[in-house]
XYZ file of C-alpha atoms in Angstrom:
658
model
C 33.079 134.741 116.816
C 30.200 134.683 119.328
C 27.696 135.337 116.584
C 29.322 132.579 114.536
C 28.611 130.007 117.255
C 25.102 131.292 118.002
C 24.048 130.988 114.376
C 25.905 127.715 113.770
C 25.998 125.692 116.973
C 26.874 122.601 114.939
C 30.314 124.090 113.953
C 31.985 123.142 117.213
C 33.362 119.914 115.650
C 34.928 121.992 112.841
C 36.683 124.314 115.294
C 37.872 121.329 117.297
C 39.282 119.844 114.090
C 41.200 123.093 113.391
C 42.651 123.182 116.909
C 43.779 119.576 116.680
C 45.305 120.370 113.271
C 47.253 123.262 114.813
C 48.611 121.023 117.566
C 49.568 118.365 115.035
C 51.315 121.005 112.863
C 53.354 122.203 115.818
C 54.528 118.699 116.623
C 55.414 117.971 112.997
C 57.194 121.330 112.630
C 59.410 120.515 115.573
C 60.484 117.251 113.883
C 60.285 118.091 110.130
C 60.144 121.690 108.901
C 58.837 120.916 105.400
C 56.024 118.635 106.555
C 55.213 120.902 109.488
C 54.856 123.864 107.072
C 52.583 122.051 104.571
C 50.293 120.351 107.101
C 48.697 123.622 108.413
C 47.843 124.540 104.818
C 46.141 121.169 104.393
C 44.156 121.618 107.631
C 43.057 125.121 106.600
C 41.934 123.858 103.176
C 39.965 120.979 104.588
C 38.372 123.304 107.168
C 37.338 125.829 104.503
C 35.831 123.085 102.353
C 33.930 121.612 105.354
C 32.625 125.044 106.268
C 31.403 125.676 102.698
C 29.755 122.237 102.525
C 28.015 122.656 105.905
C 26.838 126.148 104.904
C 25.266 124.832 101.667
C 23.552 121.902 103.470
C 22.219 124.234 106.153
C 20.795 126.686 103.626
C 19.178 123.900 101.611
C 17.664 122.351 104.776
C 16.344 125.701 105.931
C 14.819 126.362 102.524
C 13.198 122.889 102.508
C 11.721 123.466 105.969
C 10.358 126.862 104.956
C 8.793 125.349 101.814
C 7.312 122.427 103.753
C 5.927 124.770 106.427
C 4.303 126.945 103.773
C 2.782 123.946 102.027
C 1.476 122.503 105.311
C -0.058 125.848 106.221
C -1.682 126.083 102.809
C -3.013 122.521 103.053
C -4.389 123.277 106.508
C -6.168 126.368 105.223
C -7.604 124.434 102.272
C -8.721 121.604 104.554
C -10.373 124.095 106.872
C -12.119 126.044 104.127
C -12.527 123.769 101.117
C -12.585 120.077 102.139
C -16.055 118.437 102.548
C -15.856 118.422 106.338
C -18.036 120.685 108.442
C -16.389 122.562 111.302
C -18.106 124.678 113.955
C -16.526 126.546 116.854
C -18.652 127.396 119.904
C -18.047 129.320 123.112
C -18.681 128.339 126.715
C -22.355 129.266 126.356
C -22.663 126.983 123.286
C -23.110 129.956 120.967
C -21.700 129.447 117.455
C -18.699 131.745 116.915
C -17.402 130.424 113.574
C -18.260 127.854 110.897
C -16.324 126.908 107.785
C -17.852 127.574 104.312
C -18.772 123.897 103.811
C -20.932 123.931 106.927
C -22.540 127.220 105.967
C -23.503 125.791 102.563
C -25.046 122.661 104.054
C -27.287 124.379 106.564
C -30.561 125.977 105.367
C -29.795 129.292 107.132
C -28.416 132.590 105.908
C -26.068 132.707 108.864
C -25.591 130.688 112.031
C -22.976 132.892 113.703
C -24.284 134.012 117.056
C -27.003 131.346 117.187
C -27.292 128.683 119.876
C -26.064 125.278 118.767
C -29.261 123.544 119.907
C -31.271 125.817 117.607
C -29.836 123.805 114.698
C -30.818 120.472 116.195
C -32.166 119.424 119.601
C -29.952 116.322 119.340
C -26.965 118.454 120.357
C -28.311 118.664 123.916
C -27.376 115.029 124.485
C -23.936 115.505 122.943
C -23.021 118.632 124.908
C -23.792 116.971 128.243
C -20.766 114.697 127.755
C -17.570 116.023 129.267
C -15.266 113.943 127.102
C -15.066 113.926 123.331
C -18.085 112.110 121.971
C -19.777 111.385 118.668
C -23.384 111.483 117.536
C -25.312 110.890 114.325
C -27.799 113.644 113.546
C -30.020 114.614 110.635
C -29.863 118.134 109.194
C -31.877 119.244 106.175
C -32.348 115.668 104.839
C -28.641 114.897 105.263
C -27.094 112.684 107.920
C -23.881 113.634 109.708
C -21.582 111.936 112.160
C -20.569 114.665 114.589
C -17.386 114.518 116.681
C -17.333 116.887 119.636
C -14.037 118.027 121.183
C -15.184 119.374 124.531
C -11.860 120.935 125.507
C -11.532 122.919 122.280
C -15.304 123.539 121.931
C -14.963 122.200 118.406
C -17.357 120.086 116.332
C -16.513 118.148 113.166
C -19.310 117.117 110.774
C -18.812 114.187 108.388
C -21.535 113.611 105.798
C -22.669 109.951 106.017
C -25.897 110.322 104.032
C -24.875 107.726 101.449
C -23.762 105.316 104.172
C -27.098 105.677 105.978
C -28.964 105.131 102.715
C -26.953 101.984 102.030
C -27.639 100.700 105.537
C -31.314 101.487 105.090
C -31.397 99.545 101.833
C -29.581 96.626 103.457
C -31.834 96.432 106.487
C -34.936 97.083 104.415
C -34.118 94.106 102.196
C -33.636 91.609 105.045
C -36.076 88.714 105.147
C -39.044 88.586 107.523
C -41.024 85.419 108.245
C -44.550 85.473 109.666
C -46.897 82.716 110.760
C -50.608 83.575 110.530
C -52.958 81.497 112.662
C -56.775 81.529 112.557
C -57.621 81.560 116.255
C -60.985 79.841 116.388
C -61.083 77.967 113.086
C -61.497 74.481 114.560
C -64.315 75.543 116.885
C -66.276 77.265 114.113
C -65.611 74.716 111.352
C -66.270 71.687 113.539
C -70.018 71.520 112.944
C -70.041 72.761 109.341
C -70.896 70.758 106.273
C -68.379 70.549 103.426
C -69.983 73.315 101.389
C -70.046 75.829 104.245
C -66.503 74.923 105.299
C -65.335 75.418 101.723
C -66.990 78.834 101.654
C -65.261 79.757 104.905
C -61.873 78.621 103.588
C -62.413 80.581 100.384
C -63.270 83.780 102.286
C -60.242 83.546 104.564
C -57.805 82.583 101.791
C -59.069 85.375 99.545
C -58.739 87.948 102.335
C -55.177 86.897 103.193
C -54.113 86.691 99.529
C -55.502 90.166 98.803
C -53.554 91.483 101.771
C -50.403 89.807 100.482
C -50.891 91.164 96.940
C -51.438 94.682 98.264
C -48.076 94.779 100.062
C -46.060 92.414 97.863
C -45.982 89.546 100.362
C -45.577 85.881 99.466
C -48.370 84.011 101.284
C -48.886 80.248 101.381
C -51.616 78.373 103.241
C -49.840 75.476 104.933
C -52.791 73.993 106.860
C -56.468 74.595 107.448
C -55.789 77.227 110.122
C -52.275 78.416 109.313
C -50.523 80.577 106.697
C -46.837 81.291 106.048
C -45.881 84.812 104.890
C -42.436 85.873 103.616
C -41.471 89.488 102.889
C -38.767 92.020 103.791
C -38.312 94.622 106.501
C -39.275 97.578 104.303
C -42.693 95.955 103.823
C -42.860 95.312 107.564
C -42.480 99.057 108.160
C -45.532 99.674 105.970
C -47.499 96.993 107.791
C -46.659 98.620 111.115
C -47.757 102.026 109.829
C -51.134 100.506 109.022
C -51.181 98.629 112.368
C -51.535 95.299 110.552
C -54.909 95.998 108.955
C -55.225 92.282 108.129
C -56.488 91.752 111.692
C -59.457 94.056 111.112
C -59.976 92.764 107.554
C -60.331 89.140 108.702
C -62.575 90.013 111.620
C -64.889 92.311 109.635
C -65.010 90.233 106.447
C -65.836 86.950 108.156
C -68.372 88.582 110.491
C -70.395 89.649 107.443
C -70.905 85.968 106.693
C -71.637 85.105 110.333
C -68.308 83.378 111.087
C -66.482 85.923 113.337
C -62.939 84.611 112.907
C -59.891 86.350 114.354
C -56.259 86.156 113.320
C -53.046 85.869 115.316
C -49.705 86.701 113.712
C -46.194 85.873 114.904
C -43.368 87.782 113.199
C -39.673 86.877 113.165
C -37.326 89.728 112.223
C -33.793 91.017 112.697
C -31.713 87.961 111.785
C -29.972 86.739 108.651
C -30.597 83.115 109.635
C -33.802 81.692 108.173
C -33.893 79.054 110.902
C -33.745 81.708 113.620
C -36.395 83.791 111.841
C -38.709 80.780 111.786
C -38.123 80.132 115.475
C -38.765 83.792 116.311
C -42.002 83.742 114.292
C -43.268 80.641 116.094
C -42.205 82.032 119.471
C -44.057 85.266 118.697
C -47.162 83.310 117.724
C -47.033 81.340 120.977
C -46.799 84.645 122.840
C -49.825 86.035 120.985
C -51.911 82.924 121.649
C -50.961 83.132 125.321
C -52.336 86.685 125.335
C -55.704 85.693 123.873
C -55.117 85.987 120.134
C -56.323 88.623 117.646
C -52.923 90.309 117.879
C -49.547 90.623 116.176
C -46.262 90.083 118.010
C -42.985 91.120 116.382
C -40.058 89.462 118.111
C -36.409 90.350 117.487
C -33.269 88.371 118.419
C -32.503 90.788 121.290
C -35.785 89.785 122.941
C -37.630 93.043 122.233
C -41.292 92.571 121.301
C -43.857 94.848 119.675
C -47.580 94.187 119.884
C -50.367 95.328 117.585
C -54.091 94.627 117.730
C -55.741 92.951 120.693
C -58.997 94.851 120.199
C -61.372 92.016 121.053
C -62.019 89.950 124.127
C -60.539 86.464 123.792
C -62.988 83.737 122.870
C -63.096 80.765 125.213
C -61.107 77.915 123.690
C -60.086 75.703 126.565
C -61.807 72.361 126.908
C -62.492 69.850 129.654
C -60.012 67.561 127.963
C -57.190 70.077 128.369
C -58.148 70.711 132.011
C -58.068 66.962 132.713
C -54.702 66.517 130.968
C -53.166 69.438 132.908
C -54.656 68.150 136.169
C -53.173 64.684 135.652
C -49.778 66.151 134.748
C -49.861 68.331 137.853
C -50.861 65.329 139.963
C -47.804 63.411 138.739
C -45.519 66.350 139.535
C -47.001 66.673 143.022
C -46.625 62.962 143.744
C -42.957 63.103 142.658
C -42.251 65.935 145.126
C -41.520 65.928 148.841
C -43.306 69.267 149.409
C -45.411 71.746 147.433
C -45.052 75.507 147.883
C -47.677 77.821 146.348
C -46.841 81.477 145.769
C -48.897 84.297 144.266
C -48.030 87.890 143.479
C -47.094 90.683 145.846
C -50.012 92.410 147.591
C -52.175 89.328 146.972
C -55.871 89.738 146.223
C -58.654 87.237 146.796
C -57.928 85.420 143.540
C -54.256 84.917 144.408
C -55.044 83.669 147.912
C -58.035 81.566 146.805
C -56.153 79.829 143.995
C -53.157 79.243 146.296
C -55.445 77.612 148.868
C -56.851 75.413 146.091
C -53.429 74.242 144.879
C -52.378 73.502 148.465
C -55.517 71.389 148.739
C -54.450 69.442 145.635
C -51.146 68.629 147.357
C -53.067 67.364 150.381
C -55.283 65.242 148.114
C -52.098 63.567 146.839
C -50.711 62.973 150.344
C -47.956 65.588 149.967
C -47.248 68.490 152.337
C -48.481 71.745 150.881
C -47.738 75.314 152.006
C -48.927 78.765 150.898
C -46.104 81.329 150.808
C -47.291 84.804 151.824
C -45.944 88.061 153.169
C -48.061 88.627 156.279
C -47.452 92.400 156.036
C -48.964 92.803 152.559
C -52.614 91.842 153.073
C -55.427 94.248 152.209
C -58.598 94.500 154.307
C -60.584 91.776 152.516
C -57.693 89.291 152.604
C -57.100 90.128 156.270
C -60.706 89.201 157.002
C -60.186 85.911 155.175
C -57.010 85.258 157.167
C -58.936 85.929 160.381
C -61.370 83.212 159.341
C -58.492 80.880 158.467
C -56.931 81.448 161.896
C -59.978 79.734 163.352
C -58.789 76.598 161.504
C -55.275 75.918 162.916
C -54.651 72.977 160.561
C -55.099 75.298 157.589
C -53.512 78.419 159.080
C -50.311 76.543 159.946
C -49.875 75.888 156.242
C -49.260 79.594 155.595
C -45.533 80.390 155.830
C -43.219 83.311 155.091
C -40.739 83.329 152.170
C -37.842 82.879 154.613
C -39.411 79.735 156.055
C -40.074 78.421 152.556
C -36.445 78.901 151.477
C -35.238 77.012 154.561
C -37.671 74.157 153.914
C -37.050 73.905 150.155
C -35.148 70.920 148.726
C -34.266 69.725 145.231
C -37.498 67.694 145.169
C -39.772 70.565 146.224
C -42.393 71.711 143.697
C -43.071 75.461 143.479
C -46.428 76.474 141.990
C -46.863 80.145 140.994
C -50.481 81.304 140.730
C -52.206 84.429 139.352
C -49.023 85.807 137.780
C -46.354 84.702 135.328
C -43.918 87.569 135.780
C -40.915 86.898 138.040
C -40.780 90.560 139.058
C -44.276 90.324 140.590
C -43.942 87.202 142.748
C -43.670 87.508 146.507
C -40.005 86.445 146.564
C -37.837 85.855 143.483
C -35.312 83.911 145.578
C -37.758 81.021 145.658
C -37.833 80.985 141.851
C -34.050 80.945 141.709
C -33.751 78.093 144.195
C -36.627 75.905 142.982
C -35.762 73.013 140.659
C -39.381 72.331 139.657
C -41.752 75.204 138.801
C -45.385 75.236 137.619
C -47.270 78.352 136.497
C -51.071 78.655 136.643
C -52.439 82.003 135.491
C -55.356 83.611 133.670
C -53.626 86.817 132.572
C -52.529 87.463 129.027
C -48.936 86.488 128.589
C -46.406 89.296 128.609
C -42.821 89.525 127.412
C -41.513 88.848 130.917
C -42.063 85.224 131.869
C -40.833 82.764 134.483
C -38.166 80.562 132.925
C -37.402 76.863 133.380
C -41.020 75.878 134.047
C -42.018 72.205 133.953
C -45.717 72.899 133.370
C -47.593 76.029 132.293
C -51.369 76.365 132.430
C -52.223 79.833 131.140
C -55.764 80.490 129.979
C -56.586 84.169 129.305
C -60.123 83.037 128.496
C -60.744 82.166 132.158
C -62.320 84.644 134.545
C -59.798 84.004 137.294
C -57.032 81.690 138.424
C -59.414 80.353 141.085
C -61.684 79.134 138.264
C -58.777 77.273 136.650
C -57.715 75.709 139.950
C -61.299 74.647 140.688
C -61.431 72.755 137.388
C -58.104 71.080 138.124
C -59.325 69.968 141.556
C -62.229 68.122 139.940
C -59.776 65.601 138.427
C -57.654 65.065 141.540
C -57.957 62.049 143.902
C -61.103 62.276 146.028
C -59.630 60.968 149.275
C -59.670 64.483 150.781
C -62.785 66.647 150.648
C -62.690 70.404 150.153
C -63.588 72.235 153.333
C -66.154 75.023 153.468
C -63.472 77.676 154.027
C -61.309 76.431 151.151
C -64.285 76.433 148.779
C -65.314 79.881 150.004
C -61.778 81.242 149.420
C -61.809 80.126 145.774
C -65.362 81.385 145.215
C -64.338 84.774 146.630
C -61.480 84.859 144.115
C -63.909 84.240 141.241
C -66.406 86.833 142.478
C -63.741 89.525 142.926
C -62.181 89.048 139.481
C -65.564 88.894 137.700
C -67.043 91.800 139.659
C -69.815 89.496 140.905
C -70.103 87.616 137.589
C -70.499 90.731 135.408
C -67.116 90.828 133.616
C -65.132 88.112 131.766
C -67.719 85.533 132.776
C -68.332 82.405 130.693
C -70.282 79.206 131.091
C -67.245 77.551 132.680
C -67.183 80.288 135.319
C -70.650 79.385 136.526
C -69.773 75.671 136.400
C -66.772 76.276 138.660
C -68.860 78.403 141.031
C -71.524 75.681 141.099
C -68.893 73.056 141.958
C -67.605 75.177 144.849
C -71.111 75.911 146.065
C -71.807 72.170 146.056
C -68.777 71.678 148.314
C -69.967 74.174 150.885
C -68.820 77.595 149.654
C -70.620 80.202 151.751
C -71.848 83.149 149.653
C -72.848 85.081 152.778
C -69.307 84.746 154.100
C -67.969 85.934 150.752
C -70.074 89.091 150.975
C -68.854 89.615 154.525
C -65.227 89.278 153.429
C -65.698 91.793 150.625
C -67.393 94.469 152.731
C -65.718 97.851 152.945
C -65.653 100.408 155.707
C -66.984 103.965 155.554
C -63.515 105.567 155.436
C -62.653 103.600 152.282
C -65.888 104.704 150.640
C -65.126 108.361 151.423
C -61.536 108.078 150.123
C -62.807 106.561 146.895
C -65.371 109.349 146.496
C -62.633 111.983 146.869
C -60.639 110.379 144.052
C -63.721 110.249 141.806
C -64.135 114.022 142.266
C -60.784 114.630 140.512
C -61.836 112.917 137.267
C -60.911 114.532 133.949
C -61.568 113.384 130.397
C -58.321 113.071 128.442
C -59.917 111.832 125.221
C -63.502 111.009 124.380
C -64.627 108.302 126.782
C -61.252 108.093 128.606
C -61.466 109.197 132.245
C -58.412 109.818 134.448
C -58.651 110.347 138.216
C -55.889 110.860 140.762
C -55.349 110.603 144.494
C -53.554 113.099 146.679
C -49.761 113.155 146.492
C -49.364 112.937 150.259
C -51.690 109.941 150.818
C -50.831 106.271 150.208
C -53.658 104.162 148.774
C -54.115 100.415 148.549
C -54.183 98.785 145.127
C -57.675 97.500 145.877
C -58.949 101.033 146.493
C -57.493 102.257 143.188
C -58.995 99.273 141.368
C -62.419 99.789 142.947
C -62.357 103.458 141.970
C -61.544 102.540 138.369
C -64.450 100.084 138.390
C -66.841 102.758 139.641
C -65.733 105.260 136.990
C -66.428 102.645 134.336
C -70.076 102.512 135.426
C -70.524 106.220 134.684
C -72.159 107.334 131.460
C -69.890 108.257 128.516
C -66.902 106.446 130.097
C -65.394 103.630 128.016
C -62.038 103.448 129.811
C -60.903 104.626 133.237
C -57.464 105.152 134.776
C -56.930 105.858 138.465
C -53.529 107.010 139.724
C -52.450 107.058 143.351
C -49.388 106.732 145.524
C -48.857 103.198 146.813
C -45.800 103.939 148.907
C -43.199 106.638 149.361
C -41.429 105.658 146.138
C -44.166 103.922 144.123
C -47.103 105.170 142.071
C -49.874 102.714 141.184
C -52.214 102.912 138.184
C -55.370 100.826 137.816
C -57.017 100.665 134.395
C -60.427 99.423 133.313
C -62.161 99.325 129.950
C -65.356 98.170 128.291
C -63.282 96.767 125.422
C -62.992 99.754 123.079
C -59.575 100.647 124.521
C -57.048 97.894 125.189
C -55.860 98.942 128.632
C -53.502 95.959 128.748
C -51.383 97.479 125.974
C -51.410 100.860 127.718
C -50.239 99.339 130.998
C -47.629 97.187 129.250
C -46.229 100.377 127.790
C -45.576 101.382 131.413
C -44.140 97.943 132.310
C -47.418 96.658 133.716
C -49.921 94.180 132.327
C -53.287 92.498 132.698
C -56.239 91.961 130.385
C -57.812 93.915 127.558
C -60.388 95.300 130.006
C -58.532 95.047 133.312
C -54.882 96.000 133.863
C -52.506 97.825 136.187
C -48.907 98.980 136.591
C -46.512 100.497 139.103
C -44.047 103.345 138.523
C -40.988 103.860 140.684
C -39.655 107.247 141.828
C -42.290 109.329 140.048
C -44.688 112.033 141.164
C -48.382 111.736 140.371
C -48.074 114.549 137.806
C -45.189 112.747 136.088
C -47.216 109.520 136.137
C -50.176 111.275 134.496
C -47.896 112.603 131.747
C -46.452 109.135 131.091
C -49.950 107.642 131.088
C -51.250 110.147 128.553
C -48.245 109.518 126.299
C -48.881 105.763 126.495
C -52.584 106.198 125.698
C -51.751 108.340 122.671
C -49.170 105.845 121.460
C -51.591 102.923 121.709
C -54.473 104.810 120.110
C -52.386 106.223 117.254
C -49.939 103.356 116.743
C -48.569 100.063 117.995
C -47.152 99.164 121.348
C -43.365 98.796 121.508
C -42.022 96.910 124.556
């Protein structure tokens, strides 16, 4: 009986039914003998039938479960061994302990048992660092797999997505790209030509662009005398990037043979299915290229990422007196509509930043508006400190220098903020001023980078100018003449020009000498400038020690470094780079030194063969083709040298991705 209940625990209701039947039979027997005798027989019969029925159902259910379990086990084995899903088991040391036949067939190895997982692909290092279950797409033997990693079970599933990747590649490769090609200096060159010569020039340029389009399968249409429209797809764009947009060199070299020396700027819009957005991206990219001096390609995507190619030549001067007068009048109107004018340069200001700021403050005074120069009094280098000592002798001028905190307290909705010698918000003395200011003007001579101050009312960026002080000097010429420039103000701006041109030897044009002549006429003291720019003996010795560490990374590229334990000023690093550039067989110089406990500074100089601006932009810096710099946070000097060499190789061998 005990075994009966253990095997059939669901028979308790049947036993209960029999007991109740017995009780009922007893009661009936006491009242009616015949009925009481037959009723137990009926209960026994029903009980036997119920038992038989339950036994048959139980056996059938048990058989069904056994069959289902067998089938599920068989399916599991087939899925593990035969389905097109790769499975790999690893141990705690990430050694492969087992792989299913599908995975073994897909990998180009005789056996992978006992091998480290990362020996198959280095991409697994990233995946294994995750504690939770993660996924990753990797490429193995020309096939692409989506890998799911179960960290707890040390199990990896591989799903072949090669066809999906190919379809995505075809889709993205077929998306439309729009480019605008602009001939940088067409108007200047064609202005004095006769019709025959101009026609020859147009024929040369059109033929060169059309041949380029035919070579890559690009639709090209000339839409004006100095502008082309190009339409193609992203797969063609990949080829153009591999060849670093050879059209730039083709135009420059072909036209130079005929004595024209034209350069080309290209703005590319990519990454969107909207033709309107592509057109806007192309024009925005072109504006960015022109702001950087032309002779370049900018590829702008909807997410804001920009790639640059080209930029091998120094920008040709294009600004005119007319533009300077128009900008000056516009700035005058903005000043007169303001209650105060604040002028702010970049952090660690040099002579150009201070000189141009003094000039803009003078413009505010010429328009009868209060003007202030915002500075951090703890960030001056030796030459600027000497200038500030001279300014202290003029209390009326010195009182116009205020700290960022004072400026924020004085600022109102009608205050005009003028940013000089930089256009990057991350480089200004205090970004809070940018955030609070309602009216912002930018005056700069650096090539425009991806990062730019937003919500500006007026932008005067001329990469063809030697310095921001030169630009400000030209603007002053068209301001009201009721206030004369003092000797010290003129000297400050002249010092800015001299520093940025290395005493009129670099990036110097006719307009540079005109600006210097104007300042000299208004009392600029060249002797005082030389006194301000003098250096002490200790600085000279420090610079000599850095020069001794020079090494040649590539032909003509010199890299020098300071000591890890010493902090150097940016001016010292820049001066050292300038000195290296004067050495024989040096076409580009890079000097690396610690600026502070957490910051590494790099100064770069070039004679034009290497675009140091692109190298520094690769490290989140910027500047000019021949003069640039950057700062790296939380790096050692050795790590900075490694990053610098990688950036140099990337720029020399390919394009610059930002």
